[in-house]
Amino acid sequence: PRPGHRKTPCDVTGGYASRGGWELSDGLWLGSGGPGTAEEAPEGGRDASPAAGQSAPGSILHPEVQTLDLRSCDVSDTALLHLCNCRKLKKLNLNCSKGNRISITSKGIKAVASSCSYLHEATLKRCCNLTDEGVLALALNCRLLKIIDLGGCLGITDVSLHALGENCSFLQCVDFSATQVSDNGVVALVSGPCAKILEEIHMGHCVNLTDEAVEAVLTCCPQIRILLFHGCPLITDHSREVLEQLVGPNKLKQVTWTVY
């Protein structure tokens, strides 16, 4: 972007901005004359950033779009259905910046998964109505996934981790904090081909996890650098002992747990 251009939390990179048309809200595309800017983006693409309070530009429908950051945009499943043309999409950020996002469900995520097979990063934190059905679609159709954030998605269970472990060989970072996941799901995840390259696992505030989950991660994931399991009341001091036994000096960059 040119000097002085400040990007808002709703950004589009890799496509280009049309002369008219803003607003991705329930799939409605406003006509020309809407506010916003179109600036040069890195790597020769284009970047479109709506003005504060506006949603993403209609140009995101361009097939060259690779990154969508919709953290502060009011989008729903209906809007996600319009992404079928964005087949080169690699990064999708639907994190809710405040509270929970209730308008995104597995229906919308399944639509994205069926069209965007090159997706590398899916950030879905606090999409509280997302279920295993949506994650299963991502795991089966987006085999290049490297990062997936399901933190606070209350409908996520072991089924999702089984699917990711079986199908996503390139996973490096997984966040399933504050979900219904149990030891069985964690063991399934780290028993898959991604275990050898997993570097970061966030599983804090998962009330069903025990020491078995921590030990499975430390045993099966030689590249793990960040492991967060605070707020898990069933995890005991045994996990600290396993950390000391299995983890060499300076290997972990960050580890958190809660002493009960």
PDB file of C-alpha atoms in Angstrom:
ATOM      1  CA  PRO A   1       0.000   0.000   0.000  1.00  0.00           C
ATOM      2  CA  ARG A   2       1.093   3.587  -0.593  1.00  0.00           C
ATOM      3  CA  PRO A   3       2.456   5.528   2.401  1.00  0.00           C
ATOM      4  CA  GLY A   4      -0.305   6.833   4.611  1.00  0.00           C
ATOM      5  CA  HIS A   5      -2.807   4.111   3.659  1.00  0.00           C
ATOM      6  CA  ARG A   6      -4.109   2.376   6.780  1.00  0.00           C
ATOM      7  CA  LYS A   7      -5.853  -0.949   6.283  1.00  0.00           C
ATOM      8  CA  THR A   8      -9.033  -1.645   8.200  1.00  0.00           C
ATOM      9  CA  PRO A   9      -9.879  -5.091   9.605  1.00  0.00           C
ATOM     10  CA  CYS A  10     -11.834  -5.910   6.415  1.00  0.00           C
ATOM     11  CA  ASP A  11      -9.211  -6.388   3.735  1.00  0.00           C
ATOM     12  CA  VAL A  12      -8.950  -8.190   0.434  1.00  0.00           C
ATOM     13  CA  THR A  13      -5.633  -9.094  -1.133  1.00  0.00           C
ATOM     14  CA  GLY A  14      -4.739 -10.803  -4.355  1.00  0.00           C
ATOM     15  CA  GLY A  15      -7.602  -9.569  -6.535  1.00  0.00           C
ATOM     16  CA  TYR A  16      -8.435  -6.025  -7.552  1.00  0.00           C
ATOM     17  CA  ALA A  17     -11.039  -3.476  -6.677  1.00  0.00           C
ATOM     18  CA  SER A  18     -13.730  -2.674  -9.193  1.00  0.00           C
ATOM     19  CA  ARG A  19     -14.677   0.944  -9.755  1.00  0.00           C
ATOM     20  CA  GLY A  20     -17.945   0.502  -7.952  1.00  0.00           C
ATOM     21  CA  GLY A  21     -19.501  -1.768  -5.397  1.00  0.00           C
ATOM     22  CA  TRP A  22     -18.936  -2.246  -1.680  1.00  0.00           C
ATOM     23  CA  GLU A  23     -20.474  -4.268   1.104  1.00  0.00           C
ATOM     24  CA  LEU A  24     -20.350  -7.965   1.733  1.00  0.00           C
ATOM     25  CA  SER A  25     -23.318  -8.357   4.022  1.00  0.00           C
ATOM     26  CA  ASP A  26     -25.685 -11.250   3.470  1.00  0.00           C
ATOM     27  CA  GLY A  27     -24.493 -11.406  -0.119  1.00  0.00           C
ATOM     28  CA  LEU A  28     -25.712  -7.931  -1.062  1.00  0.00           C
ATOM     29  CA  TRP A  29     -23.481  -5.975  -3.446  1.00  0.00           C
ATOM     30  CA  LEU A  30     -24.000  -2.222  -3.437  1.00  0.00           C
ATOM     31  CA  GLY A  31     -23.694  -0.218  -6.600  1.00  0.00           C
ATOM     32  CA  SER A  32     -20.972   2.156  -7.737  1.00  0.00           C
ATOM     33  CA  GLY A  33     -20.050   5.223  -5.816  1.00  0.00           C
ATOM     34  CA  GLY A  34     -19.535   3.518  -2.458  1.00  0.00           C
ATOM     35  CA  PRO A  35     -16.670   4.695  -0.246  1.00  0.00           C
ATOM     36  CA  GLY A  36     -13.330   2.921  -0.136  1.00  0.00           C
ATOM     37  CA  THR A  37      -9.897   2.739  -1.690  1.00  0.00           C
ATOM     38  CA  ALA A  38      -7.975   0.457  -3.993  1.00  0.00           C
ATOM     39  CA  GLU A  39      -4.236   0.373  -3.453  1.00  0.00           C
ATOM     40  CA  GLU A  40      -1.264  -1.528  -4.787  1.00  0.00           C
ATOM     41  CA  ALA A  41      -0.841  -4.766  -2.847  1.00  0.00           C
ATOM     42  CA  PRO A  42       2.307  -6.863  -2.294  1.00  0.00           C
ATOM     43  CA  GLU A  43       3.371  -9.381  -4.923  1.00  0.00           C
ATOM     44  CA  GLY A  44       1.750  -7.508  -7.730  1.00  0.00           C
ATOM     45  CA  GLY A  45      -1.830  -8.037  -6.630  1.00  0.00           C
ATOM     46  CA  ARG A  46      -4.379  -5.481  -5.573  1.00  0.00           C
ATOM     47  CA  ASP A  47      -5.674  -4.654  -2.158  1.00  0.00           C
ATOM     48  CA  ALA A  48      -9.110  -3.303  -1.396  1.00  0.00           C
ATOM     49  CA  SER A  49      -9.923  -1.774   1.959  1.00  0.00           C
ATOM     50  CA  PRO A  50     -13.349  -0.361   2.814  1.00  0.00           C
ATOM     51  CA  ALA A  51     -13.720   2.721   4.906  1.00  0.00           C
ATOM     52  CA  ALA A  52     -14.280   2.315   8.627  1.00  0.00           C
ATOM     53  CA  GLY A  53     -17.658   0.749   9.321  1.00  0.00           C
ATOM     54  CA  GLN A  54     -17.972  -0.598   5.797  1.00  0.00           C
ATOM     55  CA  SER A  55     -17.790  -4.248   4.833  1.00  0.00           C
ATOM     56  CA  ALA A  56     -15.585  -5.845   2.202  1.00  0.00           C
ATOM     57  CA  PRO A  57     -15.824  -4.686  -1.439  1.00  0.00           C
ATOM     58  CA  GLY A  58     -17.824  -6.492  -4.070  1.00  0.00           C
ATOM     59  CA  SER A  59     -14.591  -7.067  -5.948  1.00  0.00           C
ATOM     60  CA  ILE A  60     -13.819  -9.974  -3.636  1.00  0.00           C
ATOM     61  CA  LEU A  61     -15.756 -12.043  -6.130  1.00  0.00           C
ATOM     62  CA  HIS A  62     -12.813 -11.703  -8.502  1.00  0.00           C
ATOM     63  CA  PRO A  63     -11.243 -15.150  -9.008  1.00  0.00           C
ATOM     64  CA  GLU A  64      -7.730 -13.881  -8.200  1.00  0.00           C
ATOM     65  CA  VAL A  65      -8.538 -13.025  -4.575  1.00  0.00           C
ATOM     66  CA  GLN A  66      -6.259 -14.941  -2.194  1.00  0.00           C
ATOM     67  CA  THR A  67      -6.864 -13.334   1.216  1.00  0.00           C
ATOM     68  CA  LEU A  68     -10.089 -12.290   2.925  1.00  0.00           C
ATOM     69  CA  ASP A  69      -9.963 -10.680   6.364  1.00  0.00           C
ATOM     70  CA  LEU A  70     -13.551 -10.192   7.486  1.00  0.00           C
ATOM     71  CA  ARG A  71     -13.053  -9.927  11.233  1.00  0.00           C
ATOM     72  CA  SER A  72     -15.103  -6.752  11.587  1.00  0.00           C
ATOM     73  CA  CYS A  73     -17.538  -7.383   8.766  1.00  0.00           C
ATOM     74  CA  ASP A  74     -21.147  -8.367   9.334  1.00  0.00           C
ATOM     75  CA  VAL A  75     -21.275 -11.504   7.202  1.00  0.00           C
ATOM     76  CA  SER A  76     -23.439 -14.587   7.291  1.00  0.00           C
ATOM     77  CA  ASP A  77     -23.751 -17.908   5.490  1.00  0.00           C
ATOM     78  CA  THR A  78     -25.543 -16.166   2.635  1.00  0.00           C
ATOM     79  CA  ALA A  79     -22.506 -14.001   1.963  1.00  0.00           C
ATOM     80  CA  LEU A  80     -20.137 -16.977   2.050  1.00  0.00           C
ATOM     81  CA  LEU A  81     -22.159 -18.667  -0.683  1.00  0.00           C
ATOM     82  CA  HIS A  82     -20.919 -15.916  -3.024  1.00  0.00           C
ATOM     83  CA  LEU A  83     -17.291 -16.984  -2.602  1.00  0.00           C
ATOM     84  CA  CYS A  84     -17.673 -19.876  -5.050  1.00  0.00           C
ATOM     85  CA  ASN A  85     -15.831 -17.808  -7.659  1.00  0.00           C
ATOM     86  CA  CYS A  86     -12.791 -17.285  -5.407  1.00  0.00           C
ATOM     87  CA  ARG A  87     -11.121 -20.569  -6.206  1.00  0.00           C
ATOM     88  CA  LYS A  88      -7.626 -19.259  -5.449  1.00  0.00           C
ATOM     89  CA  LEU A  89      -8.516 -18.195  -1.917  1.00  0.00           C
ATOM     90  CA  LYS A  90      -5.758 -19.179   0.527  1.00  0.00           C
ATOM     91  CA  LYS A  91      -6.584 -17.287   3.716  1.00  0.00           C
ATOM     92  CA  LEU A  92      -9.999 -16.682   5.235  1.00  0.00           C
ATOM     93  CA  ASN A  93     -10.365 -14.841   8.544  1.00  0.00           C
ATOM     94  CA  LEU A  94     -13.848 -14.871  10.063  1.00  0.00           C
ATOM     95  CA  ASN A  95     -12.750 -14.286  13.647  1.00  0.00           C
ATOM     96  CA  CYS A  96     -15.335 -12.354  15.582  1.00  0.00           C
ATOM     97  CA  SER A  97     -13.667  -9.232  16.952  1.00  0.00           C
ATOM     98  CA  LYS A  98     -16.293  -8.827  19.692  1.00  0.00           C
ATOM     99  CA  GLY A  99     -18.225 -11.623  21.349  1.00  0.00           C
ATOM    100  CA  ASN A 100     -19.509 -14.568  19.329  1.00  0.00           C
ATOM    101  CA  ARG A 101     -20.364 -14.671  15.639  1.00  0.00           C
ATOM    102  CA  ILE A 102     -23.716 -16.416  15.377  1.00  0.00           C
ATOM    103  CA  SER A 103     -24.463 -15.838  11.691  1.00  0.00           C
ATOM    104  CA  ILE A 104     -21.855 -18.275  10.357  1.00  0.00           C
ATOM    105  CA  THR A 105     -22.757 -21.972  10.451  1.00  0.00           C
ATOM    106  CA  SER A 106     -21.544 -25.156   8.828  1.00  0.00           C
ATOM    107  CA  LYS A 107     -23.670 -24.352   5.783  1.00  0.00           C
ATOM    108  CA  GLY A 108     -21.500 -21.375   4.894  1.00  0.00           C
ATOM    109  CA  ILE A 109     -18.216 -23.117   5.701  1.00  0.00           C
ATOM    110  CA  LYS A 110     -19.219 -26.121   3.580  1.00  0.00           C
ATOM    111  CA  ALA A 111     -19.829 -23.771   0.659  1.00  0.00           C
ATOM    112  CA  VAL A 112     -16.349 -22.264   1.087  1.00  0.00           C
ATOM    113  CA  ALA A 113     -14.742 -25.692   1.400  1.00  0.00           C
ATOM    114  CA  SER A 114     -16.384 -26.995  -1.763  1.00  0.00           C
ATOM    115  CA  SER A 115     -15.050 -24.092  -3.860  1.00  0.00           C
ATOM    116  CA  CYS A 116     -11.769 -23.076  -2.212  1.00  0.00           C
ATOM    117  CA  SER A 117      -9.609 -26.194  -2.262  1.00  0.00           C
ATOM    118  CA  TYR A 118      -6.378 -24.157  -2.056  1.00  0.00           C
ATOM    119  CA  LEU A 119      -7.272 -22.775   1.369  1.00  0.00           C
ATOM    120  CA  HIS A 120      -4.193 -22.715   3.633  1.00  0.00           C
ATOM    121  CA  GLU A 121      -5.586 -20.825   6.604  1.00  0.00           C
ATOM    122  CA  ALA A 122      -9.089 -20.840   8.093  1.00  0.00           C
ATOM    123  CA  THR A 123      -9.559 -18.621  11.129  1.00  0.00           C
ATOM    124  CA  LEU A 124     -12.999 -19.214  12.626  1.00  0.00           C
ATOM    125  CA  LYS A 125     -12.597 -18.277  16.282  1.00  0.00           C
ATOM    126  CA  ARG A 126     -15.868 -17.808  18.160  1.00  0.00           C
ATOM    127  CA  CYS A 127     -18.061 -18.841  15.231  1.00  0.00           C
ATOM    128  CA  CYS A 128     -20.183 -20.475  17.891  1.00  0.00           C
ATOM    129  CA  ASN A 129     -22.704 -22.124  15.558  1.00  0.00           C
ATOM    130  CA  LEU A 130     -20.077 -23.966  13.544  1.00  0.00           C
ATOM    131  CA  THR A 131     -20.258 -27.746  14.001  1.00  0.00           C
ATOM    132  CA  ASP A 132     -18.199 -30.789  13.082  1.00  0.00           C
ATOM    133  CA  GLU A 133     -20.013 -30.926   9.749  1.00  0.00           C
ATOM    134  CA  GLY A 134     -18.294 -27.749   8.577  1.00  0.00           C
ATOM    135  CA  VAL A 135     -14.849 -28.809   9.773  1.00  0.00           C
ATOM    136  CA  LEU A 136     -15.282 -32.196   8.111  1.00  0.00           C
ATOM    137  CA  ALA A 137     -15.946 -30.419   4.808  1.00  0.00           C
ATOM    138  CA  LEU A 138     -12.778 -28.357   5.240  1.00  0.00           C
ATOM    139  CA  ALA A 139     -10.711 -31.430   6.080  1.00  0.00           C
ATOM    140  CA  LEU A 140     -11.966 -33.389   3.078  1.00  0.00           C
ATOM    141  CA  ASN A 141     -11.804 -30.605   0.493  1.00  0.00           C
ATOM    142  CA  CYS A 142      -8.974 -28.340   1.698  1.00  0.00           C
ATOM    143  CA  ARG A 143      -6.090 -30.778   2.075  1.00  0.00           C
ATOM    144  CA  LEU A 144      -3.509 -27.959   2.006  1.00  0.00           C
ATOM    145  CA  LEU A 145      -4.644 -26.462   5.307  1.00  0.00           C
ATOM    146  CA  LYS A 146      -1.757 -25.304   7.466  1.00  0.00           C
ATOM    147  CA  ILE A 147      -3.589 -23.239  10.081  1.00  0.00           C
ATOM    148  CA  ILE A 148      -7.075 -23.712  11.472  1.00  0.00           C
ATOM    149  CA  ASP A 149      -8.524 -21.784  14.406  1.00  0.00           C
ATOM    150  CA  LEU A 150     -11.661 -23.238  15.974  1.00  0.00           C
ATOM    151  CA  GLY A 151     -11.256 -21.609  19.367  1.00  0.00           C
ATOM    152  CA  GLY A 152     -14.565 -20.987  21.090  1.00  0.00           C
ATOM    153  CA  CYS A 153     -16.556 -22.938  18.499  1.00  0.00           C
ATOM    154  CA  LEU A 154     -18.708 -24.685  21.070  1.00  0.00           C
ATOM    155  CA  GLY A 155     -20.105 -27.296  18.685  1.00  0.00           C
ATOM    156  CA  ILE A 156     -16.709 -28.783  17.841  1.00  0.00           C
ATOM    157  CA  THR A 157     -16.006 -32.301  19.144  1.00  0.00           C
ATOM    158  CA  ASP A 158     -13.539 -35.133  18.587  1.00  0.00           C
ATOM    159  CA  VAL A 159     -15.091 -35.735  15.162  1.00  0.00           C
ATOM    160  CA  SER A 160     -13.382 -32.598  13.844  1.00  0.00           C
ATOM    161  CA  LEU A 161      -9.939 -33.590  15.136  1.00  0.00           C
ATOM    162  CA  HIS A 162     -10.314 -37.090  13.703  1.00  0.00           C
ATOM    163  CA  ALA A 163     -11.063 -35.569  10.287  1.00  0.00           C
ATOM    164  CA  LEU A 164      -8.168 -33.102  10.440  1.00  0.00           C
ATOM    165  CA  GLY A 165      -5.735 -35.786  11.569  1.00  0.00           C
ATOM    166  CA  GLU A 166      -6.726 -38.147   8.791  1.00  0.00           C
ATOM    167  CA  ASN A 167      -6.865 -35.690   5.904  1.00  0.00           C
ATOM    168  CA  CYS A 168      -4.685 -32.609   6.504  1.00  0.00           C
ATOM    169  CA  SER A 169      -1.036 -33.610   6.235  1.00  0.00           C
ATOM    170  CA  PHE A 170       0.311 -30.045   6.240  1.00  0.00           C
ATOM    171  CA  LEU A 171      -1.224 -28.754   9.472  1.00  0.00           C
ATOM    172  CA  GLN A 172       1.191 -26.675  11.513  1.00  0.00           C
ATOM    173  CA  CYS A 173      -1.104 -24.786  13.881  1.00  0.00           C
ATOM    174  CA  VAL A 174      -4.419 -25.901  15.393  1.00  0.00           C
ATOM    175  CA  ASP A 175      -6.546 -24.019  17.910  1.00  0.00           C
ATOM    176  CA  PHE A 176      -9.472 -25.906  19.428  1.00  0.00           C
ATOM    177  CA  SER A 177      -9.529 -24.127  22.774  1.00  0.00           C
ATOM    178  CA  ALA A 178     -12.856 -23.891  24.618  1.00  0.00           C
ATOM    179  CA  THR A 179     -14.475 -26.700  22.630  1.00  0.00           C
ATOM    180  CA  GLN A 180     -15.915 -30.112  23.544  1.00  0.00           C
ATOM    181  CA  VAL A 181     -12.803 -31.997  22.426  1.00  0.00           C
ATOM    182  CA  SER A 182     -11.562 -34.875  24.612  1.00  0.00           C
ATOM    183  CA  ASP A 183      -8.394 -36.956  24.838  1.00  0.00           C
ATOM    184  CA  ASN A 184      -9.658 -39.212  22.069  1.00  0.00           C
ATOM    185  CA  GLY A 185      -9.743 -36.346  19.588  1.00  0.00           C
ATOM    186  CA  VAL A 186      -6.275 -35.088  20.481  1.00  0.00           C
ATOM    187  CA  VAL A 187      -4.804 -38.581  20.167  1.00  0.00           C
ATOM    188  CA  ALA A 188      -6.460 -38.947  16.750  1.00  0.00           C
ATOM    189  CA  LEU A 189      -5.057 -35.612  15.593  1.00  0.00           C
ATOM    190  CA  VAL A 190      -1.466 -36.360  16.614  1.00  0.00           C
ATOM    191  CA  SER A 191      -1.672 -39.901  15.232  1.00  0.00           C
ATOM    192  CA  GLY A 192      -2.106 -38.515  11.726  1.00  0.00           C
ATOM    193  CA  PRO A 193       0.570 -37.527   9.196  1.00  0.00           C
ATOM    194  CA  CYS A 194       0.556 -33.909  10.388  1.00  0.00           C
ATOM    195  CA  ALA A 195       2.063 -34.941  13.736  1.00  0.00           C
ATOM    196  CA  LYS A 196       5.617 -34.605  12.475  1.00  0.00           C
ATOM    197  CA  ILE A 197       5.173 -30.963  11.453  1.00  0.00           C
ATOM    198  CA  LEU A 198       2.710 -29.635  14.026  1.00  0.00           C
ATOM    199  CA  GLU A 199       4.300 -26.657  15.732  1.00  0.00           C
ATOM    200  CA  GLU A 200       1.471 -25.017  17.652  1.00  0.00           C
ATOM    201  CA  ILE A 201      -1.535 -26.415  19.519  1.00  0.00           C
ATOM    202  CA  HIS A 202      -3.989 -24.335  21.544  1.00  0.00           C
ATOM    203  CA  MET A 203      -6.260 -26.471  23.720  1.00  0.00           C
ATOM    204  CA  GLY A 204      -6.881 -24.263  26.730  1.00  0.00           C
ATOM    205  CA  HIS A 205     -10.237 -24.321  28.522  1.00  0.00           C
ATOM    206  CA  CYS A 206     -11.118 -27.771  27.181  1.00  0.00           C
ATOM    207  CA  VAL A 207     -12.722 -29.208  30.292  1.00  0.00           C
ATOM    208  CA  ASN A 208     -12.690 -32.807  28.985  1.00  0.00           C
ATOM    209  CA  LEU A 209      -8.934 -33.059  28.475  1.00  0.00           C
ATOM    210  CA  THR A 210      -6.623 -34.961  30.826  1.00  0.00           C
ATOM    211  CA  ASP A 211      -2.896 -35.647  31.079  1.00  0.00           C
ATOM    212  CA  GLU A 212      -3.305 -38.216  28.304  1.00  0.00           C
ATOM    213  CA  ALA A 213      -3.820 -35.443  25.752  1.00  0.00           C
ATOM    214  CA  VAL A 214      -0.726 -33.513  26.827  1.00  0.00           C
ATOM    215  CA  GLU A 215       1.436 -36.620  26.826  1.00  0.00           C
ATOM    216  CA  ALA A 216       0.180 -37.611  23.363  1.00  0.00           C
ATOM    217  CA  VAL A 217       1.163 -34.227  21.940  1.00  0.00           C
ATOM    218  CA  LEU A 218       4.603 -34.237  23.546  1.00  0.00           C
ATOM    219  CA  THR A 219       5.265 -37.831  22.452  1.00  0.00           C
ATOM    220  CA  CYS A 220       4.040 -37.607  18.860  1.00  0.00           C
ATOM    221  CA  CYS A 221       4.893 -34.028  17.805  1.00  0.00           C
ATOM    222  CA  PRO A 222       8.677 -33.510  17.671  1.00  0.00           C
ATOM    223  CA  GLN A 223       8.342 -29.995  16.203  1.00  0.00           C
ATOM    224  CA  ILE A 224       5.910 -28.637  18.782  1.00  0.00           C
ATOM    225  CA  ARG A 225       6.941 -25.153  19.904  1.00  0.00           C
ATOM    226  CA  ILE A 226       3.771 -23.700  21.424  1.00  0.00           C
ATOM    227  CA  LEU A 227       1.464 -25.782  23.607  1.00  0.00           C
ATOM    228  CA  LEU A 228      -1.306 -24.086  25.574  1.00  0.00           C
ATOM    229  CA  PHE A 229      -3.489 -26.126  27.919  1.00  0.00           C
ATOM    230  CA  HIS A 230      -4.430 -23.700  30.675  1.00  0.00           C
ATOM    231  CA  GLY A 231      -7.909 -23.812  32.138  1.00  0.00           C
ATOM    232  CA  CYS A 232      -8.218 -27.603  31.836  1.00  0.00           C
ATOM    233  CA  PRO A 233      -9.279 -28.779  35.312  1.00  0.00           C
ATOM    234  CA  LEU A 234      -8.587 -32.476  34.679  1.00  0.00           C
ATOM    235  CA  ILE A 235      -4.929 -31.939  33.758  1.00  0.00           C
ATOM    236  CA  THR A 236      -2.659 -32.553  36.740  1.00  0.00           C
ATOM    237  CA  ASP A 237       0.925 -32.046  37.794  1.00  0.00           C
ATOM    238  CA  HIS A 238       1.788 -35.212  35.893  1.00  0.00           C
ATOM    239  CA  SER A 239       1.805 -33.178  32.677  1.00  0.00           C
ATOM    240  CA  ARG A 240       4.508 -30.928  34.107  1.00  0.00           C
ATOM    241  CA  GLU A 241       6.596 -34.007  34.861  1.00  0.00           C
ATOM    242  CA  VAL A 242       6.114 -35.275  31.324  1.00  0.00           C
ATOM    243  CA  LEU A 243       7.185 -31.887  30.000  1.00  0.00           C
ATOM    244  CA  GLU A 244      10.419 -32.104  31.937  1.00  0.00           C
ATOM    245  CA  GLN A 245      11.078 -35.677  30.768  1.00  0.00           C
ATOM    246  CA  LEU A 246      10.205 -35.377  27.078  1.00  0.00           C
ATOM    247  CA  VAL A 247      11.002 -31.802  26.155  1.00  0.00           C
ATOM    248  CA  GLY A 248      14.638 -30.758  25.718  1.00  0.00           C
ATOM    249  CA  PRO A 249      15.982 -27.420  26.941  1.00  0.00           C
ATOM    250  CA  ASN A 250      14.737 -24.369  25.046  1.00  0.00           C
ATOM    251  CA  LYS A 251      12.579 -26.461  22.725  1.00  0.00           C
ATOM    252  CA  LEU A 252       9.221 -24.949  23.668  1.00  0.00           C
ATOM    253  CA  LYS A 253       8.782 -21.247  23.045  1.00  0.00           C
ATOM    254  CA  GLN A 254       5.530 -21.032  24.974  1.00  0.00           C
ATOM    255  CA  VAL A 255       3.667 -23.395  27.285  1.00  0.00           C
ATOM    256  CA  THR A 256       0.796 -22.557  29.631  1.00  0.00           C
ATOM    257  CA  TRP A 257      -1.134 -24.598  32.171  1.00  0.00           C
ATOM    258  CA  THR A 258      -3.189 -23.987  35.275  1.00  0.00           C
ATOM    259  CA  VAL A 259      -2.339 -25.425  38.680  1.00  0.00           C
ATOM    260  CA  TYR A 260      -5.477 -26.596  40.475  1.00  0.00           C
TER     261      TYR A 260
END
